[in-house]
Structure formats: structure tokens, C-alpha cells
Tab-separated table of C-alpha atoms and ligand atoms in Angstrom:
chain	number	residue	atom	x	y	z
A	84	UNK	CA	-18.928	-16.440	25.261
A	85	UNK	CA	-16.553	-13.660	25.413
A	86	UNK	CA	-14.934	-12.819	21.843
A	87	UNK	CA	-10.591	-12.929	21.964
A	88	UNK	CA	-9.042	-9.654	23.050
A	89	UNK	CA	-7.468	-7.595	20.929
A	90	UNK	CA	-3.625	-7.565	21.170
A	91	UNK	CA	-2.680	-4.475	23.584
A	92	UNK	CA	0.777	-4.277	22.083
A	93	UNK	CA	2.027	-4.277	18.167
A	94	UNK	CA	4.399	-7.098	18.566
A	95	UNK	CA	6.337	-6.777	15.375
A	96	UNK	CA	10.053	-4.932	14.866
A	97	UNK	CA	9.230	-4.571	11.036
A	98	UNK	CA	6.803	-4.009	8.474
A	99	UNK	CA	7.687	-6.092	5.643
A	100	UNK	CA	3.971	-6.948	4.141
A	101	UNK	CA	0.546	-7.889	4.917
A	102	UNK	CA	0.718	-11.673	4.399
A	103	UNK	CA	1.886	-12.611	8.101
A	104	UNK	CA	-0.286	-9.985	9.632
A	105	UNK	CA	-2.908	-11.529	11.781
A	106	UNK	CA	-6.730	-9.872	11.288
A	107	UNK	CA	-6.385	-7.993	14.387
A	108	UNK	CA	-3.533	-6.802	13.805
A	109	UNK	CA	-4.472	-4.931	11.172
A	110	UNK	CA	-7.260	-3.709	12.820
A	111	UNK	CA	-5.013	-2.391	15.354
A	112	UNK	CA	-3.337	-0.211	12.663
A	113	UNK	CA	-6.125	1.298	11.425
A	114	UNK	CA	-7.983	2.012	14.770
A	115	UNK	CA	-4.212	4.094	15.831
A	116	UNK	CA	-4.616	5.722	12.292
A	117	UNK	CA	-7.778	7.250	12.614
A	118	UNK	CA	-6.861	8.674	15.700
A	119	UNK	CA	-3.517	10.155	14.085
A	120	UNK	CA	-5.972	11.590	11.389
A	121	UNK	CA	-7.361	13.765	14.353
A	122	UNK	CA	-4.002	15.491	14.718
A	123	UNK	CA	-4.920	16.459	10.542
A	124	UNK	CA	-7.861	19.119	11.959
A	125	UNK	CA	-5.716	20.888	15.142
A	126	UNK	CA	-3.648	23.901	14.373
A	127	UNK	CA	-0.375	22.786	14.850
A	128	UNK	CA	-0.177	19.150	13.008
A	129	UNK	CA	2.770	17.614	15.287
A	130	UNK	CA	2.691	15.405	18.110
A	131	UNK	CA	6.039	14.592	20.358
A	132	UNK	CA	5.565	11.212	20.311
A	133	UNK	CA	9.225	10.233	18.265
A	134	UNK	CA	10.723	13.177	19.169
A	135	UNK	CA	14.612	11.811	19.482
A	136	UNK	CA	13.852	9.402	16.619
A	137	UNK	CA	15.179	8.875	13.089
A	138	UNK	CA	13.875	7.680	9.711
A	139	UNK	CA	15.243	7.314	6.390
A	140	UNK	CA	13.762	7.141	3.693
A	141	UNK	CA	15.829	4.884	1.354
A	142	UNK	CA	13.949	4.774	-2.088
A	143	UNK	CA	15.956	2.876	-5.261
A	144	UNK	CA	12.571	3.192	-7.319
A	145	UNK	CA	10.798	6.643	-8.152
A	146	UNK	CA	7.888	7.587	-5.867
A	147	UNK	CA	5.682	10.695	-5.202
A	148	UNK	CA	2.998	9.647	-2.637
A	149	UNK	CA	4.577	7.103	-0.638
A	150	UNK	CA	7.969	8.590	-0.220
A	151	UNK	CA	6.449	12.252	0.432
A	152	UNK	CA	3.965	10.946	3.244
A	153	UNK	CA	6.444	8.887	5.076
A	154	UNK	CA	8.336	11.989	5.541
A	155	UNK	CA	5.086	13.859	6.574
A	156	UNK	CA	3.801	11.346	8.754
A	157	UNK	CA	8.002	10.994	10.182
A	158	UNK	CA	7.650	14.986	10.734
A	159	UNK	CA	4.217	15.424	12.525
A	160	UNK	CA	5.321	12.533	15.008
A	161	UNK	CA	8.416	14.865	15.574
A	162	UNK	CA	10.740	12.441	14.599
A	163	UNK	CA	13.914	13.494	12.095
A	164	UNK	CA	14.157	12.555	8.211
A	165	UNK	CA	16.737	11.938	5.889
A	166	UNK	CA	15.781	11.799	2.587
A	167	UNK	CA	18.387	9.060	0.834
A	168	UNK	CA	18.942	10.387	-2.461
A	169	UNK	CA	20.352	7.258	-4.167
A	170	UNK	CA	21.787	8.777	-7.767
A	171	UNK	CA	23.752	11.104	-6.124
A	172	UNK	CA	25.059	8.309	-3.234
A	173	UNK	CA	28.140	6.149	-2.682
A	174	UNK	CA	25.680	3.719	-4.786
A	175	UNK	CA	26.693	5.157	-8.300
A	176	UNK	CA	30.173	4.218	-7.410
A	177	UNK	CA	29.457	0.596	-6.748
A	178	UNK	CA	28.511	0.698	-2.756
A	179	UNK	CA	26.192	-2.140	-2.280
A	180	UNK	CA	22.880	-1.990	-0.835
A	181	UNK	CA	23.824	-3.903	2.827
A	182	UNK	CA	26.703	-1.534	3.218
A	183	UNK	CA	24.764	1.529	2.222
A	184	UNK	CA	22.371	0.220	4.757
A	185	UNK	CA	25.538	-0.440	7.386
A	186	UNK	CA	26.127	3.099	6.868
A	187	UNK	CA	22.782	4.690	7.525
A	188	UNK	CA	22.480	2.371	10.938
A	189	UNK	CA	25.792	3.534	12.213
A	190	UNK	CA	24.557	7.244	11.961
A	191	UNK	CA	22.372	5.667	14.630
A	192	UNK	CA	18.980	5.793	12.463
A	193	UNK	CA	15.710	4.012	13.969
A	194	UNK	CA	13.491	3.657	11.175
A	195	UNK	CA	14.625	2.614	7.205
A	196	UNK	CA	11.703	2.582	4.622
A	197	UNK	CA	12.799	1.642	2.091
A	198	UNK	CA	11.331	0.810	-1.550
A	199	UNK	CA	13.321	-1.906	-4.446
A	200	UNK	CA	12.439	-2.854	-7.393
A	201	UNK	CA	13.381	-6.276	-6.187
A	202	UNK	CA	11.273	-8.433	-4.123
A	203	UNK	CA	12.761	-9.420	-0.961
A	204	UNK	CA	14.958	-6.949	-0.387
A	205	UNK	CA	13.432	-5.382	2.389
A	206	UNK	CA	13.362	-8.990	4.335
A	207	UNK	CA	17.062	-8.816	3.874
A	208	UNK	CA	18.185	-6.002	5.595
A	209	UNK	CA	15.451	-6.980	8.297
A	210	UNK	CA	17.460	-10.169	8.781
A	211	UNK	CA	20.591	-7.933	8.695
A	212	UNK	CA	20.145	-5.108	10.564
A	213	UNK	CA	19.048	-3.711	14.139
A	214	UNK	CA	17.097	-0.914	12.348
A	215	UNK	CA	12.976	-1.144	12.317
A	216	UNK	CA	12.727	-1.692	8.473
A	217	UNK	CA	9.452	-0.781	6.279
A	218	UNK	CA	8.798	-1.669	3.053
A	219	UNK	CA	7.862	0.826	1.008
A	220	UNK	CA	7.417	-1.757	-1.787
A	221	UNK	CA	9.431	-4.088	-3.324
A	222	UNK	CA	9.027	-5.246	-7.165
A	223	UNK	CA	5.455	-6.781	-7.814
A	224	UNK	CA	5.450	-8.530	-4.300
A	225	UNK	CA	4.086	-6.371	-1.318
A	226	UNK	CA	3.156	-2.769	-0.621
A	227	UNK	CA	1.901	-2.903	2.913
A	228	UNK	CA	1.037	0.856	3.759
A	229	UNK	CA	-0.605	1.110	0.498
A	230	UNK	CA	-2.756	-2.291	1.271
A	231	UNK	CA	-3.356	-0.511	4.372
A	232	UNK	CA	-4.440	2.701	3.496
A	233	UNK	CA	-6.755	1.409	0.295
A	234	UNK	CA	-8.038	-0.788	3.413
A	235	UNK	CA	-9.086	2.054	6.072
A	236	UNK	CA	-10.826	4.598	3.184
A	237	UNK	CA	-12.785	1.101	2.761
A	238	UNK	CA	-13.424	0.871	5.876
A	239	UNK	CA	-13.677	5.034	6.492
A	240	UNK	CA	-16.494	4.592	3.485
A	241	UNK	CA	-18.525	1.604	4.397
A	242	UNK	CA	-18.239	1.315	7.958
A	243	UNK	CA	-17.011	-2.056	8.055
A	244	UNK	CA	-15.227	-4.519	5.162
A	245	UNK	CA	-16.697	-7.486	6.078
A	246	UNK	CA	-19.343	-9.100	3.157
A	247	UNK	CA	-17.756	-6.039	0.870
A	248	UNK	CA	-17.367	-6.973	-2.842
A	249	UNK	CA	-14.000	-4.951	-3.881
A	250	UNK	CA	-13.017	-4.807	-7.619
A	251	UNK	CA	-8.980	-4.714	-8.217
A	252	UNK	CA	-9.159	-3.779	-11.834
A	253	UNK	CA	-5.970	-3.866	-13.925
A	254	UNK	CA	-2.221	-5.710	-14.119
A	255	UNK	CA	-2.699	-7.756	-11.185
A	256	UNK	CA	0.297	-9.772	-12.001
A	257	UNK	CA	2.896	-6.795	-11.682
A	258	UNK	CA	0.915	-5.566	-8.682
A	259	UNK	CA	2.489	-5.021	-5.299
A	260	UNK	CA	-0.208	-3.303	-4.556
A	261	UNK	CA	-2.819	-5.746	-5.202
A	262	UNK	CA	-1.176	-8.333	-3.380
A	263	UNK	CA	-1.590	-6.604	-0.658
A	264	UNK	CA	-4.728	-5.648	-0.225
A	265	UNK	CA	-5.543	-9.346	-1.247
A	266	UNK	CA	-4.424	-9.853	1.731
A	267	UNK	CA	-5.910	-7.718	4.024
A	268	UNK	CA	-9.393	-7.592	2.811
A	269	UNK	CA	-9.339	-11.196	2.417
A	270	UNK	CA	-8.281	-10.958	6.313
A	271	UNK	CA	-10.540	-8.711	6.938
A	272	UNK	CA	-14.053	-10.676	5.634
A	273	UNK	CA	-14.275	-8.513	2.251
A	274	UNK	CA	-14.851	-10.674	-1.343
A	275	UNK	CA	-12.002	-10.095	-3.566
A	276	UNK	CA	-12.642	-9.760	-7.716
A	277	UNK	CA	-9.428	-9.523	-9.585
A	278	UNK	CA	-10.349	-8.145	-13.256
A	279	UNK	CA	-8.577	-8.227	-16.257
A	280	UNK	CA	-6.989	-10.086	-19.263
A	281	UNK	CA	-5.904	-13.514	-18.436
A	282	UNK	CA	-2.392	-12.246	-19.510
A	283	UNK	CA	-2.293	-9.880	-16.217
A	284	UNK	CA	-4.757	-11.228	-14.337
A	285	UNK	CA	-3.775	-15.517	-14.101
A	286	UNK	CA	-5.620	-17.963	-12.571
A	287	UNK	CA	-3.186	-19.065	-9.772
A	288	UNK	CA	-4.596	-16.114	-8.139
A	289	UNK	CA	-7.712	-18.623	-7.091
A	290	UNK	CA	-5.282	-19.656	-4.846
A	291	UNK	CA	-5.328	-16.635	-2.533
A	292	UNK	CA	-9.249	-16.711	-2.445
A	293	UNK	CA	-10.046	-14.349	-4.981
A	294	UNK	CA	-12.529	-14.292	-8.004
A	295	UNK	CA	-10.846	-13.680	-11.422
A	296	UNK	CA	-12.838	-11.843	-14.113
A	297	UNK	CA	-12.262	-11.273	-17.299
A	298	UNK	CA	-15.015	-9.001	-18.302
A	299	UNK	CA	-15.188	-5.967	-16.743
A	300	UNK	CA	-19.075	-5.699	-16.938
A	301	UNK	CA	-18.987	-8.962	-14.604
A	302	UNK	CA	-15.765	-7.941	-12.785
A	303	UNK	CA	-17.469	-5.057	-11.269
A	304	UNK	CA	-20.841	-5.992	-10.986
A	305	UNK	CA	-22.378	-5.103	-8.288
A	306	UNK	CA	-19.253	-3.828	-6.802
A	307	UNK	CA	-18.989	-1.658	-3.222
A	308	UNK	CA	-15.783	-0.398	-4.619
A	309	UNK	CA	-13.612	-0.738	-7.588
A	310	UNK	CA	-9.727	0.092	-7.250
A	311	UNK	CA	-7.989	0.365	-10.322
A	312	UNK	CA	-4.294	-0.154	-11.225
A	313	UNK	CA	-2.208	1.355	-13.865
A	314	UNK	CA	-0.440	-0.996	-16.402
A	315	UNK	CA	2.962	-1.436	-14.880
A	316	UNK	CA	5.068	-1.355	-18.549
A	317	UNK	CA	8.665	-0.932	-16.533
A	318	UNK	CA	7.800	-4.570	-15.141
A	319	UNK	CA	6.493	-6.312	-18.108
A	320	UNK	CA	8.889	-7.882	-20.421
A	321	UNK	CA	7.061	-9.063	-23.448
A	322	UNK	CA	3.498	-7.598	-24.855
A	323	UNK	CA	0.776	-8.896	-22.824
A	324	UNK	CA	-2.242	-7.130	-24.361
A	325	UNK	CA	-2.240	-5.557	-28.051
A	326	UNK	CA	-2.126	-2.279	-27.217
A	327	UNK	CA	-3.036	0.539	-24.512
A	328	UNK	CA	-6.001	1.691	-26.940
A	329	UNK	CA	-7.203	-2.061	-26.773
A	330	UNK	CA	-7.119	-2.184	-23.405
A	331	UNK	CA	-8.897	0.980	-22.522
A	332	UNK	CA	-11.737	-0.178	-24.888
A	333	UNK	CA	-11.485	-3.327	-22.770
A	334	UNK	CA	-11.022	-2.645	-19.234
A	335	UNK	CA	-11.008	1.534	-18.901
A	336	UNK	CA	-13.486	2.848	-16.452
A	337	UNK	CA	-16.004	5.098	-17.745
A	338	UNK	CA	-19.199	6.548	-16.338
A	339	UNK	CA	-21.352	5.121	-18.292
A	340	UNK	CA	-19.098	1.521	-16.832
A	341	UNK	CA	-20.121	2.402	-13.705
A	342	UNK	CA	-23.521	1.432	-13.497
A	343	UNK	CA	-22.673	-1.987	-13.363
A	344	UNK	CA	-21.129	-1.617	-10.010
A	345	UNK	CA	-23.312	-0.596	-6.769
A	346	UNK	CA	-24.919	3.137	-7.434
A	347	UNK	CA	-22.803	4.068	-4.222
A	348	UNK	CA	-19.710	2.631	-5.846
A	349	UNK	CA	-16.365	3.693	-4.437
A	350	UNK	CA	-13.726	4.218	-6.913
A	351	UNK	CA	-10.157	4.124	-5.779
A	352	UNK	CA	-7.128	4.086	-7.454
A	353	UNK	CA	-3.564	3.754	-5.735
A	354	UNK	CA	-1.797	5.986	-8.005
A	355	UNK	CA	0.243	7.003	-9.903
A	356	UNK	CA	-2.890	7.317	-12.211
A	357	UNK	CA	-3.113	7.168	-16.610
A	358	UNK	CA	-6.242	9.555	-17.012
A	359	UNK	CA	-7.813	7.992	-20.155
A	360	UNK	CA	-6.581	4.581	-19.815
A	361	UNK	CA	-7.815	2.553	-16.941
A	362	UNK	CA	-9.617	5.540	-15.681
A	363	UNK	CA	-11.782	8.336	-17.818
A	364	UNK	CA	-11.147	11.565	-16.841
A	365	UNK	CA	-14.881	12.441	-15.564
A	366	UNK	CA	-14.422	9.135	-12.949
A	367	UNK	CA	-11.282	9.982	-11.886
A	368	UNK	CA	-13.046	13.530	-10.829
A	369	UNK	CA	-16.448	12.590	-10.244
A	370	UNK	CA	-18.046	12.012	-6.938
A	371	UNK	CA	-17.397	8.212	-6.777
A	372	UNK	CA	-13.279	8.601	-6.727
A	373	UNK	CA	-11.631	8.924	-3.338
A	374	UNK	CA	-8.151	9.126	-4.657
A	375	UNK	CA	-7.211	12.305	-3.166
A	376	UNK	CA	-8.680	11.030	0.488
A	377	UNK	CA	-6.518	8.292	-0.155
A	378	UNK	CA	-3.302	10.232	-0.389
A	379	UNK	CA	-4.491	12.371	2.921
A	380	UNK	CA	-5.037	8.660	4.911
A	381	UNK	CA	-1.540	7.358	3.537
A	382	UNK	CA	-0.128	10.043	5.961
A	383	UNK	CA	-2.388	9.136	8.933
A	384	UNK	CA	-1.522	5.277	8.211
A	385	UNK	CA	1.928	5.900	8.019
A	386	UNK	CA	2.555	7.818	11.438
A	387	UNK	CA	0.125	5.003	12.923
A	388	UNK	CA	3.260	2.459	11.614
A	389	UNK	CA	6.017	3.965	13.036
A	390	UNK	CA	3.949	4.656	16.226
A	391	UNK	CA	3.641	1.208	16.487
A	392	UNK	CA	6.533	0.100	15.221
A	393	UNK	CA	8.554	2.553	17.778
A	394	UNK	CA	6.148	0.807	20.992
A	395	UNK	CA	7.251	-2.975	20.072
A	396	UNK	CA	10.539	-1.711	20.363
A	397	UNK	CA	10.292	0.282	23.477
A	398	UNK	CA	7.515	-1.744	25.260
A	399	UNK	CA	7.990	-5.373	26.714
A	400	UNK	CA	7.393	-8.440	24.711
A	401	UNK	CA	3.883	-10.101	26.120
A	402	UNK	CA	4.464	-13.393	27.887
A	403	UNK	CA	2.671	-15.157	24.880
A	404	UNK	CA	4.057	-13.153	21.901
B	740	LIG	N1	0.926	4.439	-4.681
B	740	LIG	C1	2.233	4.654	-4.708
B	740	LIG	O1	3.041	3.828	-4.239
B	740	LIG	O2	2.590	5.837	-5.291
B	740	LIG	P1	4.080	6.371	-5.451
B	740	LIG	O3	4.789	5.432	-6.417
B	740	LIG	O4	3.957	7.759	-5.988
B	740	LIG	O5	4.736	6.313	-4.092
């Protein structure tokens, strides 16, 4: 019996989360990313292939990796940026968000990424707009590039996710990033262990086929990797746990916490990172964290999106799409 092909084309306008991704679509985005992480070892970093395109990157929440590797990733495709700068737009004098948006697409701009601290917001100008739009995340719902990039160092690490125990450690509740890799690595065949206090970690997240822990000893045990999350305070309204102290006695990630997990444990952590919180300093250094190679794929992931992006657009629609 001959297994389904692999879709030839990457049928989608947008990139708005994870969740309505099919399996092999995903795969398809990180097979085109590690062969944009080839153009990372040749001299000259840049490739033609959006030369004559445009991306903006439209960020209304504070960001250091994702913002800074979308405009890498925009750059070594060849492909011009503008870098929105939203305190000193037409949005401190009341402009709203779909006209600032208007704006941008009548300056004739391909690509928005765009990040909110509201859920949603990115499906909205999708709806709106003729622009490609990618979220760059939007309030606790969906991070898709990050989910993606946590997804290929996996994969880069272990060869394959499938029958992988991963450990999301932290507030999964406020966690954009943990629903999305939720759900690709639950796409993708891995086993999914969401660890913390029942206050950020709740039990509806059964739901989405993942294991909840309260105990970190069990959480991680015998763990391929462990990705932790920082405690997201701007998003929590009312005291969930007693105190950050409490919770680094609790649920902070130590060496000597490691051995629980596999000895070859891979310890990721999305950033931006609280060194003696939910990670100890020697861990977040030590030869089981990937963190920095996870910055460095976040580039190669990102030009594979607006590759792909830019070829639904360009390329015909399959009869079956
Ligand atoms: N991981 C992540 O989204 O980091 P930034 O907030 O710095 O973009």
C-alpha cells in the first residue's frame, strides 16, 4: 500500500496558528526550513527568492526574538521591511487597528506579521484584508512560528517526534506558546505533559490530549525534552501561586531536577527567560539547553513561512485544495 503524498503546494494565504494545520503540513514547513538553514553556512546569507516583496512587521506587544528574526528571515529572502513602530504611529492619536492596517496595504505591502495582545486579532484583518497576514502571537491563544520552531530543534535533536515525551513546564494557561506546540506535537505523534500548579496548569487541558502534572518530579520524568515557560504576570489578573520564591522551590529547574528526566534531556525554553525562577542559571547554560539554537532556527522557520506563504499566492490552487 502506498502511504498519501505529501502536499506539493502550501495551500494557505495566512498563518494564523497551528490548530487547522494538517500533520503534513507542518512537515512541509519544517522540511523548507532546514533547507533555508543551509543559506545560514554560505558567505553571503541572502537568497532572491522575494526580491520585489514587502513585509511589515506590525507589533502592539514588546518583542525581541520574534520581531528581530522576522525581519532577518524578510531580509535574507531579499524581500523589504518596515518596521511599524506603533507608539510613535497615527495609533497614539486614536487611528484604529483596521485602518492602520488599510494604510499599510495601500502602500502596496505583501506580508503583515503582526503580534496583539488580543486573541483574534490577527483572524480579523485576515478576514479584512488582501495582505498574507502572520501571527506573531496574539494574547494567550496561538504563537505559530514559535510552535514551529520549538517543533523542528525537536525534531533537529531526536530525529523524529513521534513516541517523544515533551515536558511544557510553567503558566500553561497564559501560554500562546504552549498552545501551540500542543498542537503540533500532538499532530506530529509526540506525548504532551503540561506541568504545573493547578492554578496555571487546569484540567480542561485533558481535552487537547495532554497529561497534566502537578509535580514536577513526575511532570518530567523520564522526559526527551522539557520546555519551560516564564510566568506571564502582564496576563494574570489575580495571584495564582503565593509567590515567585514559592514557585521556584516548586517548579524551577535545577540540575540536580534534571535527573528525573531522560540523561539526554533537551531543555528548551521559548524565551524571554527569568534565570533563577523557572530555570537555574547552570541549566539555562549547561549542555542540555538549546535556547540559543532555538533563536538561530526561528530565523530559518520564519523565511520557510513567507516562502511558502509567497508560493500559495503565486502558484495555482490544486484541483482538490
Ligand atoms: N519567544 C518570543 O516570542 O520572544 P519575544 O517576545 O522576544 O518575541
Amino acid at each position: 500500500m502506498t502511504s498519501p503524498k505529501r502536499p506539493s503546494v502550501f495551500k494557505h494565504k495566512h498563518l494564523l496558528g497551528l490548530e487547522h494545520l494538517t500533520a503534513d503540513e507542518i512537515i512541509m514547513i519544517l522540511d523548507s526550513a532546514a533547507g533555508m538553514k543551509e543559506i545560514f553556512t554560505r558567505t553571503v546569507k541572502k537568497v532572491p527568492t522575494l526580491r520585489g516583496k514587502s513585509v511589515c512587521n506590525l507589533f502592539f506587544e514588546h518583542s525581541t526574538r520574534t520581531r528581530t528574526s522576522f525581519e532577518l528571515a524578510s531580509k535574507r529572502l531579499s524581500a523589504d521591511v518596515i518596521n511599524f513602530n506603533v507608539a510613535t504611529s497615527s495609533v497614539a492619536k486614536g487611528e484604529s487597528l483596521l485602518d492602520t492596517a488599510r494604510t499599510i496595504q495601500a502602500m502596496h505591502v505583501d506580508f503583515v506579521v503582526m503580534r496583539h495582545s488580543c486573541p483574534g486579532t490577527p483572524h480579523l484583518l485576515a478576514e479584512r484584508l488582501k495582505m498574507s497576514v502572520i501571527n506573531a502571537g496574539d494574547g494567550a491563544h496561538e504563537h505559530p512560528t514559535q510552535g514551529l520552531l520549538d517543533t523542528f530543534t525537536m525534531r533537529d535533536k531526536r530525529g523524529s517526534l513521534a513516541g517523544l515525551k515533551v515536558a511544557i513546564v510553567g503558566d500553561i494557561l497564559h501560554s500562546r506558546v504552549a498552545r501551540s506546540n500542543i498542537w503540533a506535537l500532538s499532530k506530529l505523534g509526540a506525548r504532551v505533559a503540561l506541568v504545573g500548579p493547578s492554578t496555571l496548569v487546569p484540567r480542561h487541558f485533558e481535552r487537547l490530549g495532554c497529561e497534566i502534572h502537578h509535580s514536577l518530579k513526575d511532570g518530567i520524568a523520564g522526559a526527551d525534552v522539557i520546555n519551560l515557560l516564564r510566568i506571564q504576570l502582564e496576563r494574570q489578573r489575580k495571584n495564582l501561586f503565593p509567590s515567585i520564591r514559592e514557585y521556584r522551590l516548586l517548579y524551577g529547574l535545577t540540575k540536580e531536577r534534571l535527573k528525573y528526566a531522560k540523561r539526554d534531556v533537551v531543555v528548551m525554553h521559548p524565551g524571554p527567560i527569568n534565570r533563577g525562577v523557572e530555570i537555574s542559571q547552570d541549566v539555562a547554560d549547561g549542555p542540555h539547553s538549546v535556547i540559543e539554537e532555538q533563536v538561530t532556527n526561528g530565523i530559518a522557520v520564519r523565511m520557510a513561512v513567507l516562502y511558502l506563504l509567497s508560493g500559495a499566492r503565486d502558484a495555482p490552487v490544486p484541483e482538490d485544495a
